[in-house]
Phi, psi and omega in degrees: 000136183280138179290139180291137176284126179269124176227159179236130175307135182101350175290141179242129182244143173268125180256116182289142178258007187246354181279154179296143180230001187290328186249132179303332180294341177300333180294337184261351181292139182271121180248014186301327182277346179282129182264332182061019183296334184274008182267152179263224182282074185230027182227149164247173189228144175229155178239136176289127177261310184197143176265117181261021178063232182294349179266006177103185181242122177286129176225159168241136180256129183269147180274068179210133174255135181197194181259176176292344180261013182305143180291133183300321181295321179293329177290304187287345175270357177282152175290165175285146175286326175200174181299156179305147182226176177250132180239161169280166179272005186299320180300328181277308185294331180269000177077009179294319177257134185258129175286126181247338179208158161237117184289123179293140175055032179294131177243106184304326180286310184293318188265338183233003179054050183311314184288350180260357178296130181237129179225145179267131175250147180077180181217160176058228181291346180265015182292134177225138178267121178263132173210120176054041177085358181248135178249139173225143181293136175225164180283162177299323178295314178298322183301332181293346181273359185231162173292139173282138177279089171239158178262107184285135172279165179305312183292323177300315182292319179298320176297315180300316180299312180299318178298320180290319184280324192243003180238000000 
């Protein structure tokens, strides 16, 4: 059984844009000994909003490219690249993503609108909009306006980020 990844709301991680993403096995490679100190502006940043246990970890990804020494205020004052999503803990537990800060006195509701996060569960006629623990049935057409509640792996998210930033 795999050990649960421990995260704290307000932690900020640097997500590298230079690691391989082509093979699903990349998600399991251990990067804990890699420091990435010699890299330049090759990272984007995410903040932990809430740990949903087996349903993933809610994060927001910021629309900012920078270094591992990027200023915390410039990161958290950046807009989101897209709406909050749910991730697996593999990027964190395997050291692929580097923790660079823990934001003091972070309030998930005040700073990330935790109770307003909306994700679609199910597909087609079974689509339901989840918000703050409450689900309501929505149409397949309506569902297209929201993030699907899937648990993104590190490589899936890195590909999505690169596609959003560079295409």
